[in-house]
XYZ file of C-alpha atoms in Angstrom:
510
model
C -1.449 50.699 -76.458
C -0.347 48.401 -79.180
C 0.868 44.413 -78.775
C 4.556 45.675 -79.289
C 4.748 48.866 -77.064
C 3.099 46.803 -74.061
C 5.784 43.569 -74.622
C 8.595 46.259 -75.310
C 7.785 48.214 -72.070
C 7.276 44.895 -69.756
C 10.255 44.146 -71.079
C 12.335 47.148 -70.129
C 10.981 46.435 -66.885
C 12.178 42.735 -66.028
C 15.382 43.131 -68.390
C 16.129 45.941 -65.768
C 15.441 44.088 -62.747
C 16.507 40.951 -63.558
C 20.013 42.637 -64.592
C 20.229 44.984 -61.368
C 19.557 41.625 -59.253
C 22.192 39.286 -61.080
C 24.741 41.928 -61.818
C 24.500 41.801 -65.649
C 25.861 44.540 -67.258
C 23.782 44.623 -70.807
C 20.323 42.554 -71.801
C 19.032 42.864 -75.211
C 15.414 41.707 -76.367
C 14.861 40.257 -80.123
C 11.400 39.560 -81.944
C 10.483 37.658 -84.934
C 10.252 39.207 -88.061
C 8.316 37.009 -90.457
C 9.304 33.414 -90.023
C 12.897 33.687 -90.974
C 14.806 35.935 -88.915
C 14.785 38.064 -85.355
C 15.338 42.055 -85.113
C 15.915 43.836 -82.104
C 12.721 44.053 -80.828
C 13.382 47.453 -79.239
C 13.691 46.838 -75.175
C 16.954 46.943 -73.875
C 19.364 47.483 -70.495
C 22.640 48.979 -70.590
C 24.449 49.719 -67.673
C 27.773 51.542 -68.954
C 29.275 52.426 -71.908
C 30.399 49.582 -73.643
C 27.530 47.868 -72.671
C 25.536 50.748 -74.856
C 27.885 50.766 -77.701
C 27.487 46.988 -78.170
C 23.823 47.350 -78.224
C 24.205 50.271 -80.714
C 27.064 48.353 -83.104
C 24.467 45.449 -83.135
C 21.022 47.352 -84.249
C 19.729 46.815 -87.742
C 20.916 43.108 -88.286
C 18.561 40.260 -89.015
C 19.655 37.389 -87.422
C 18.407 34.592 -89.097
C 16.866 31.048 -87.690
C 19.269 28.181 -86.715
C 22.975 30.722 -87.764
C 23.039 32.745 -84.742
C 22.291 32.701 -81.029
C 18.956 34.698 -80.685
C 18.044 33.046 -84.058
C 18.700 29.041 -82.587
C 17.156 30.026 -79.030
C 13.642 31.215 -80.920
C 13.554 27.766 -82.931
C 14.335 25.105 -80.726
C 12.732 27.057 -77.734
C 15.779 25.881 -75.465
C 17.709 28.295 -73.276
C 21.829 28.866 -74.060
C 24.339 29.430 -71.708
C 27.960 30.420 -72.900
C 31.063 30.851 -70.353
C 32.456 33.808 -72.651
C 30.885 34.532 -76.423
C 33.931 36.530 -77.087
C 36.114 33.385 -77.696
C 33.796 31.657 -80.089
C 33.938 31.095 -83.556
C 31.525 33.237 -85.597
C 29.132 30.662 -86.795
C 28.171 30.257 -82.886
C 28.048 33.549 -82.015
C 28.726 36.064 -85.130
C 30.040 39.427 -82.471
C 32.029 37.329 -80.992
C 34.526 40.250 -81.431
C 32.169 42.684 -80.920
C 32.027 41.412 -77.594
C 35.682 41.525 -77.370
C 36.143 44.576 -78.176
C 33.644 46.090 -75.591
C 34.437 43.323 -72.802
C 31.219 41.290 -72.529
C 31.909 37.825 -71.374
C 28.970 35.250 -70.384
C 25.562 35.191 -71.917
C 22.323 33.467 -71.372
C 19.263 33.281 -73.941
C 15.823 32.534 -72.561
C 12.965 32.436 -75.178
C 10.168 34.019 -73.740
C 6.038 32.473 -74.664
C 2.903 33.568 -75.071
C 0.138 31.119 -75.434
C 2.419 28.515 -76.888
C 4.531 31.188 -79.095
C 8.049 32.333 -78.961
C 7.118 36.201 -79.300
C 10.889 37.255 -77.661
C 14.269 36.147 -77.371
C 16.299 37.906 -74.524
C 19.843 37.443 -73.797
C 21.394 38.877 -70.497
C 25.657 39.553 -70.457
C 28.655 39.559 -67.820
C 31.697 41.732 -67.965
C 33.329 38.018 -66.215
C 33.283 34.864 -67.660
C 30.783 32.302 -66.023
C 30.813 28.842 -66.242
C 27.692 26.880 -67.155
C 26.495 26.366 -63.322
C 23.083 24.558 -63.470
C 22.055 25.710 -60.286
C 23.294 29.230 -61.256
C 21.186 28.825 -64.583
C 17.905 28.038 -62.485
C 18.391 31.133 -60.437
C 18.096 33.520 -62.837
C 15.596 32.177 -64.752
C 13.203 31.435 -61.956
C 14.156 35.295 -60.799
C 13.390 36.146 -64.625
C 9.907 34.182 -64.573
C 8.667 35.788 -61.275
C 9.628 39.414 -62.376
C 8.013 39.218 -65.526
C 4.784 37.499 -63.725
C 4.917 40.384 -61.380
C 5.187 42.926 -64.111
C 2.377 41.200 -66.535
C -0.318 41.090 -63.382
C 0.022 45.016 -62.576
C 0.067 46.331 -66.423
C -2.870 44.229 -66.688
C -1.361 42.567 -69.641
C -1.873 38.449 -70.562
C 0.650 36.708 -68.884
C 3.576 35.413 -70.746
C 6.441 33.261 -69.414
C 9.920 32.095 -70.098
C 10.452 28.865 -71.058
C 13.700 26.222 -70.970
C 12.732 23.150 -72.813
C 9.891 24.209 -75.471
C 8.836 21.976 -78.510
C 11.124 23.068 -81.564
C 9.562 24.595 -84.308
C 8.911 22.926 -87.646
C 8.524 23.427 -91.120
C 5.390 22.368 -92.643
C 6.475 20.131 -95.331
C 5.556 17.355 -97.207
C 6.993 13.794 -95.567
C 9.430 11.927 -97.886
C 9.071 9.139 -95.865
C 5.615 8.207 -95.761
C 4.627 7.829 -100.032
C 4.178 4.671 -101.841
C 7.306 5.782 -103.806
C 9.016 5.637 -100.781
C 7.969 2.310 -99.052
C 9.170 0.649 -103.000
C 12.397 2.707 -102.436
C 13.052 1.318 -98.969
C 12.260 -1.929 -100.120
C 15.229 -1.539 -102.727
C 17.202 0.553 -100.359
C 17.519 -2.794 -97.645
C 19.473 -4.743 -100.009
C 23.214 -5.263 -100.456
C 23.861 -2.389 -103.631
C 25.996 -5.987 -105.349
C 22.077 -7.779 -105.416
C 20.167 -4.893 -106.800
C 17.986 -5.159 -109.669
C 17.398 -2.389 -112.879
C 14.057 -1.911 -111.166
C 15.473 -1.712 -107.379
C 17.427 0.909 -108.447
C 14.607 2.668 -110.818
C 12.584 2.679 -107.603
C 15.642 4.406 -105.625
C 15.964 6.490 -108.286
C 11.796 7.901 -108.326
C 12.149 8.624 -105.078
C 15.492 10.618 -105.324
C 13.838 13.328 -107.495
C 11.363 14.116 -104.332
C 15.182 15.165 -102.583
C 16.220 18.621 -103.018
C 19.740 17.042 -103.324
C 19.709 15.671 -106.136
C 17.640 18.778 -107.930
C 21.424 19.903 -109.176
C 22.706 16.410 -109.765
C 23.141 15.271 -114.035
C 21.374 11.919 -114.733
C 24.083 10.033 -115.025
C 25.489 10.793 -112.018
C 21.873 10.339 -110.353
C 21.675 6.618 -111.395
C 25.671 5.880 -110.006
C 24.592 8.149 -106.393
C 21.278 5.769 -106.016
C 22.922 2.355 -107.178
C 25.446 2.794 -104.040
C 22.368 4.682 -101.936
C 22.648 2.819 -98.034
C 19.569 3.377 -95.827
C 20.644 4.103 -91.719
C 18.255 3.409 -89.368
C 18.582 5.589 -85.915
C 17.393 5.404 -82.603
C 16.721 8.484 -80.629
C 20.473 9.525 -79.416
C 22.316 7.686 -82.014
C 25.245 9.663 -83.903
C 24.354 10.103 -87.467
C 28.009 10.114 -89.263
C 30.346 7.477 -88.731
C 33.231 8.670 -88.234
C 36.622 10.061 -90.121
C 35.226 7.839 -93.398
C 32.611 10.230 -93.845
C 34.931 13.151 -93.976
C 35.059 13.735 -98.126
C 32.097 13.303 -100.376
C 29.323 11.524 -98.226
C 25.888 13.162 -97.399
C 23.491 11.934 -95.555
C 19.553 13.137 -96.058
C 16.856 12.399 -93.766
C 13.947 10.748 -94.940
C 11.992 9.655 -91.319
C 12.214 11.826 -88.424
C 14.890 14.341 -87.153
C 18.659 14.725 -86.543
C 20.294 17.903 -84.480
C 23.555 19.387 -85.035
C 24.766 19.643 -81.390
C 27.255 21.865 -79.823
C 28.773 22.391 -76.330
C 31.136 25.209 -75.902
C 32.671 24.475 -72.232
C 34.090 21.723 -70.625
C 30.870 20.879 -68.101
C 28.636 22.537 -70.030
C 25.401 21.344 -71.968
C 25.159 20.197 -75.430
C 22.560 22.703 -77.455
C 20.923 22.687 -81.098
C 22.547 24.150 -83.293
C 20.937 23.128 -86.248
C 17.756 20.861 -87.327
C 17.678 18.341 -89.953
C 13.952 17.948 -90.890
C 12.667 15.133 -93.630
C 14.812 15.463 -96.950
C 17.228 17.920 -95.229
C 20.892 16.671 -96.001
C 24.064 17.370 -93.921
C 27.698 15.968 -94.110
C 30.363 15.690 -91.874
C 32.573 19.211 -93.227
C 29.626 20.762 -91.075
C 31.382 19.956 -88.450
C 34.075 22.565 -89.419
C 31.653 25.192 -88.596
C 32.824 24.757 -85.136
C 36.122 24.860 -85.400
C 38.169 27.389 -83.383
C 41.410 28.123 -81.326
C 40.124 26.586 -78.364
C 39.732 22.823 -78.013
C 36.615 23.091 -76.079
C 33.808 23.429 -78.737
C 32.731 20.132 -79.693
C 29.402 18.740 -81.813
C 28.084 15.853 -83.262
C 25.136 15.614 -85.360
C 22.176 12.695 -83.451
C 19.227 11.387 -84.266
C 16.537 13.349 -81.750
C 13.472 11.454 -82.496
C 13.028 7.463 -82.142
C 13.110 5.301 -85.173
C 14.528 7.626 -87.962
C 16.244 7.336 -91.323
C 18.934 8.317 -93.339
C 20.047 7.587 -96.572
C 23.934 7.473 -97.285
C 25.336 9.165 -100.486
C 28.767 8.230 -101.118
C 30.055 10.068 -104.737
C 32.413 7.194 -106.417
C 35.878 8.576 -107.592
C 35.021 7.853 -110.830
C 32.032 10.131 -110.498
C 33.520 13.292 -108.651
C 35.387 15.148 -111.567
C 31.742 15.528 -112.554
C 30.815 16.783 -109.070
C 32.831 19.596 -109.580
C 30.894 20.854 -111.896
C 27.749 20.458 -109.540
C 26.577 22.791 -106.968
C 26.902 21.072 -102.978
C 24.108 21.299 -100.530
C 26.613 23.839 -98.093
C 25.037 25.769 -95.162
C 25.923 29.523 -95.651
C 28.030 28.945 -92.354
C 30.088 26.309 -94.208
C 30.847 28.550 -97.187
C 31.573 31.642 -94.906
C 34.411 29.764 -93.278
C 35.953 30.272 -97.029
C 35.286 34.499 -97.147
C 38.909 34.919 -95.909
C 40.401 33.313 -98.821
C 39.704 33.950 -102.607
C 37.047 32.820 -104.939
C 39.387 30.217 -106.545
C 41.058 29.352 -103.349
C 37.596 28.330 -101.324
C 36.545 26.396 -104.988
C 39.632 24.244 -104.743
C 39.102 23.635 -100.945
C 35.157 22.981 -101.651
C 36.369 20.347 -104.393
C 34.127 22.434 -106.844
C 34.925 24.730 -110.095
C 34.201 28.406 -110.144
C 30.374 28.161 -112.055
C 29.342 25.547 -109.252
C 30.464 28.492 -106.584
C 28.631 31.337 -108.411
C 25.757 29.225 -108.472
C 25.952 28.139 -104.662
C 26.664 32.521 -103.939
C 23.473 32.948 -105.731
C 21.419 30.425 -104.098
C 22.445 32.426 -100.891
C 22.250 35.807 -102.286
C 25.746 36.603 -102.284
C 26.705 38.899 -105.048
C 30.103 39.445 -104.738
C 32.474 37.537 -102.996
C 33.553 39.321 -99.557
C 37.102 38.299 -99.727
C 38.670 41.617 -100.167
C 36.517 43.448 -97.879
C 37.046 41.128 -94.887
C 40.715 41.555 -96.171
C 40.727 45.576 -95.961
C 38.605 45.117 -92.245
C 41.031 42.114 -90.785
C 43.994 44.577 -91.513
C 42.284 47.482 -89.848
C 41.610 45.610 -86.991
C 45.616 44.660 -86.335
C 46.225 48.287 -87.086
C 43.833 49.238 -84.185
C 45.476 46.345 -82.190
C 49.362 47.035 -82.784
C 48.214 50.824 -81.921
C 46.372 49.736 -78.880
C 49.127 48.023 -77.387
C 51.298 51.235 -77.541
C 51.155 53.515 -74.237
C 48.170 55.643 -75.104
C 45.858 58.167 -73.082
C 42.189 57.462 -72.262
C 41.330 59.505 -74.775
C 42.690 58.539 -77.314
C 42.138 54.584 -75.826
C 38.379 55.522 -76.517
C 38.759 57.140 -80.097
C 40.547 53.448 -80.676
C 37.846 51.378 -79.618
C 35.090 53.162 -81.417
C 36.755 52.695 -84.485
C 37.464 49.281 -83.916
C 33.497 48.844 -83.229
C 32.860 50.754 -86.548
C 35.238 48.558 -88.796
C 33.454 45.238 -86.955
C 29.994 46.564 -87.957
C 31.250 46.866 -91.728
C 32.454 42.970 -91.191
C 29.201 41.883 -89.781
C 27.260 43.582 -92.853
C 29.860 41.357 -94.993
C 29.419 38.017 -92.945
C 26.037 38.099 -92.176
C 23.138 36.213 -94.468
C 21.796 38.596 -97.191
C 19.017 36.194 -98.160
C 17.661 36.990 -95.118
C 17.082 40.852 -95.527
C 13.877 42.346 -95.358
C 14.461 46.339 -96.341
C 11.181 47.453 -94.534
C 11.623 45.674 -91.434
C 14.808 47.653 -90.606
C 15.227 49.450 -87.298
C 15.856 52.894 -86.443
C 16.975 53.563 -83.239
C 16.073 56.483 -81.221
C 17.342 56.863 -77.188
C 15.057 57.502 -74.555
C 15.903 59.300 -71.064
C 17.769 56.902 -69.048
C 15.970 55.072 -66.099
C 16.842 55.407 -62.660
C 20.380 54.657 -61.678
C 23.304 56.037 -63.055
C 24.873 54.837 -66.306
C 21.647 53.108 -67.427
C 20.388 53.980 -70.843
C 17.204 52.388 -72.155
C 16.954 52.307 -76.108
C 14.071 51.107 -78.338
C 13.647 50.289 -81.855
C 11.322 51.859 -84.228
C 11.262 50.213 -87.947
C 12.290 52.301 -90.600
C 11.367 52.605 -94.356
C 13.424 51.426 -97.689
C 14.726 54.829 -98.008
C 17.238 53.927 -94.940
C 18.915 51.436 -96.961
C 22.581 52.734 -98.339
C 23.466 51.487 -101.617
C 26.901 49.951 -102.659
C 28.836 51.809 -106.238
C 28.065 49.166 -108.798
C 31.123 47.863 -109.809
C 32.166 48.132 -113.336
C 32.235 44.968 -116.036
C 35.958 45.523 -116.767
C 36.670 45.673 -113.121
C 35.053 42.855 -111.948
C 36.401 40.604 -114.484
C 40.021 42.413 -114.109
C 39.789 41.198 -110.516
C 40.029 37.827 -111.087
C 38.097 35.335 -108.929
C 37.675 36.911 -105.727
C 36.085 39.971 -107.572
C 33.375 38.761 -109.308
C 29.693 40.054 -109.235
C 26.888 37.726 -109.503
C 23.808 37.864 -110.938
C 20.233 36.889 -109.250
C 18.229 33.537 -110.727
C 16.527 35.666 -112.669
C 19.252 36.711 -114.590
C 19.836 40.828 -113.354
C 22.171 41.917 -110.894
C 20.826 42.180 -107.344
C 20.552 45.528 -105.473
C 23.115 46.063 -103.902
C 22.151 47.987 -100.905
C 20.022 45.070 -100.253
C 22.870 42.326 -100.532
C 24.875 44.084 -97.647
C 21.481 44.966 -95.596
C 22.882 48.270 -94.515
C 21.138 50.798 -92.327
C 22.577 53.702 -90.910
C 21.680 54.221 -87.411
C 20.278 57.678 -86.126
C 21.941 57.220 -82.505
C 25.181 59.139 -81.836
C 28.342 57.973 -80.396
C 30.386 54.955 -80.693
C 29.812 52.157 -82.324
C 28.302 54.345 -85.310
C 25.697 53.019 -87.541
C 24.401 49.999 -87.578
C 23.953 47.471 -90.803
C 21.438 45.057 -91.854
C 21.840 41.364 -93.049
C 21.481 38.197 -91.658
C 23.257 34.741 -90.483
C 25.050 33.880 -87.029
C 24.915 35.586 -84.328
């Protein structure tokens, strides 16, 4: 028996059990796929129907590290607990309405480790929304730990456990901070910017060209960024940003240690990575828009989580920022997503940048065509399905409603999800297995699938594209040809049957 049909089948076992014991209604198992995303890693509980067409709606994604909930709990190695998933904002939890949609409610992400390694992520749901109970939280993962010790011992296989608290993953990267270019720099970087000499700032400016910020930046507005340069020193907890000032055109880059993008999304809750800043990372304070929602609860900060690091302070002069148009930003592929609702132009003129810069930021993240009008033509099936909803309707026809609301929502996660982060042969195929025990429990797993599952989008035509205007515009890769476009939406079709339909791939919150 292979590595991956023992872990899937132990964990069939304890996702069952631990489920059964807790009263969760759906648990879902992910696995790494190379070192930049998670797949479904084939085990699975569901114990009704919209439990099962969740699980079906959400096969064939890639959920990259860091942009979505299995994806954060595999690289900081920290456990998650959410009141209700279905009210946050998709760069949290990317089916948020997915979970709407087929009533799940609170979730909680354990990794699980074997000899050191993050080899699963599971996640275990509620039909009722849960408050983050610490005592509550201990429970079930001490219930989870035992179960899985229990099963490991009688299939004879190594034992693994679940972890709360591991030691986040790294890159392996060469240190900015820690060069003889560096200690000059920080020499130049302690003084007042007014008492700076020509070869301060020459020294500030070496040591720029080792940050991939400045890799888009012209020369002349290189030399005005490192004249004005401020180095921050941090103590472990410190907040990075300070404040409102930093709102418009400041970044900040780490060059000693680490910050973390926090987030909490209840009143009592915990505060959880989101995000990790590692040396010559940059971030800025619009990240913090990422988070924004309806409800007032979500709230994050961005802190120094390692004693004794440093930042360095861009500030872009007014003078200097009709240029920075022109220049492509360091944004997250959550930050630009929060645009996809609007046009090309519109999200330029909010992003302070002209159309090239945005084609060139779309390419960097493999986006080749802006999503606006899709999202468009899915946000205004949705209300249909809504307004129609609301209307006195039978069960039947209740049903027929919600599976096509689950289809359209699996088109807008193939839209809104990541499609740097595909990988065409790592795509699973789903195929059901006899339920377990129990009524209303179905146990799927997840088999990969070849290239040839991979639909491809109708090219668009030259004239058409340019007669759309800006939110119709198809990009070409660095190389200079047009990207496949099956690839840029991920999508799979799903063999299972039943609602929820195919599934798609991609990659980015979740």
């Amino acid at each position: 028996m292979s590595v991956d049909i023992a872990l899937e089948t132990i964990l069939n076992s304890v996702l069952k059990e631990v489920s059964v014991r807790c009263d969760f209604v759906h648990a879902e198992a992910f696995k790494p796929a190379g070192t930049t995303c998670m797949v479904q890693g084939g085990a699975c509980y569901c114990a009704n129907s919209n439990a099962s067409d969740y699980h079906r709606a959400s096969l064939n994604f890639h959920y990259p590290q860091y942009a979505c909930l299995p994806g954060r709990v595999w690289k900081t190695q920290q456990t998650e607990w959410h009141q209700d998933v279905s009210t946050l904002p998709m760069s949290i939890f990317v089916r948020a309405e997915l979970a709407r949609v087929t009533e799940l409610r609170a979730c909680f992400a354990i990794p699980l480790c074997r000899q050191g390694h993050v080899v699963s992520v599971v996640i275990f749901y509620s039909r009722s929304i849960i408050p983050f109970d610490e005592q509550l939280e201990h429970t079930v993962f001490s219930l989870a730990n035992d179960i899985l010790s229990e099963v490991c011992t009688c299939s004879g296989h190594p034992q693994m456990y679940f972890t709360k608290s591991g030691k986040p993953a790294t890159s392996k990267r060469p240190h900015a901070g820690t060069s003889k270019v560096w200690e000059s720099a920080k020499v130049s970087l302690a003084l007042e910017a007014e008492k700076r000499t020509d070869t301060d700032v020459e020294n500030i400016i070496k040591f720029s060209k080792r940050l991939p910020f400045f890799k888009y930046v012209t020369t002349a507005s290189r030399e005005a960024l490192c004249k004005t340069m401020q180095l921050v020193h941090l103590n472990e907890g410190d907040l990075a940003m300070r404040g409102p000032e930093d709102a418009d055109y400041v970044w900040y880059i780490v060059v000693k240690g680490r910050c973390d993008m926090l987030l909490k999304t209840e009143e009592g809750g915990r505060f959880y990575p989101m995000r990790t800043f590692e040396e010559g990372d940059t971030f800025a304070y619009s990240y913090m828009k990422m988070l924004s929602c309806n409800s007032n609860v979500v709230k994050g900060d961005i802190r120094a989580v390692e004693p004794n690091t440093m930042v360095v302070r861009v500030y872009v002069q007014p003078e200097h920022r009709g240029d920075f148009r022109s220049q492509t930003k360091p944004l997250l592929y959550e930050e630009l997503a929060k645009y996809f609702d609007m046009s090309a132009d519109e999200a330029a003129e909010r992003l302070g940048v002209c159309m090239s810069a945005i084609k060139k930021i779309c390419r960097r993240h493999g986006i080749v065509r802006w999503p606006h009008r899709k999202l468009l033509s899915a946000n205004k099936s949705l209300a249909l399905i809504d307004s129609k909803s609301m209307e006195q309707q039978s069960p039947e026809t209740m049903s027929a409603l919600r599976a096509e609301a689950i289809n359209v929502l699996v088109s807008k996660l193939r839209v809104m999800l990541n499609p740097t982060y595909i990988s065409s042969t790592e795509l699973i195929q789903v195929h059901p297995k006899e339920a377990g025990e129990g009524e209303g429990t179905r146990l799927l797993t997840g088999q990969l699938g070849s290239d040839s599952d991979l639909d491809e989008d109708e090219e668009p035509s030259p004239k058409r594209a340019k007669k759309g205007g800006g939110n119709a515009w198809h990009a070409s890769n660095e190389n200079g040809g047009p990207r496949d476009n099956g690839a840029a939406d991920g999508r799979a079709q799903s063999d299972t049957k039943g609602g929820g339909g195919g599934g798609g791939g991609g990659s980015s919150s979740s």
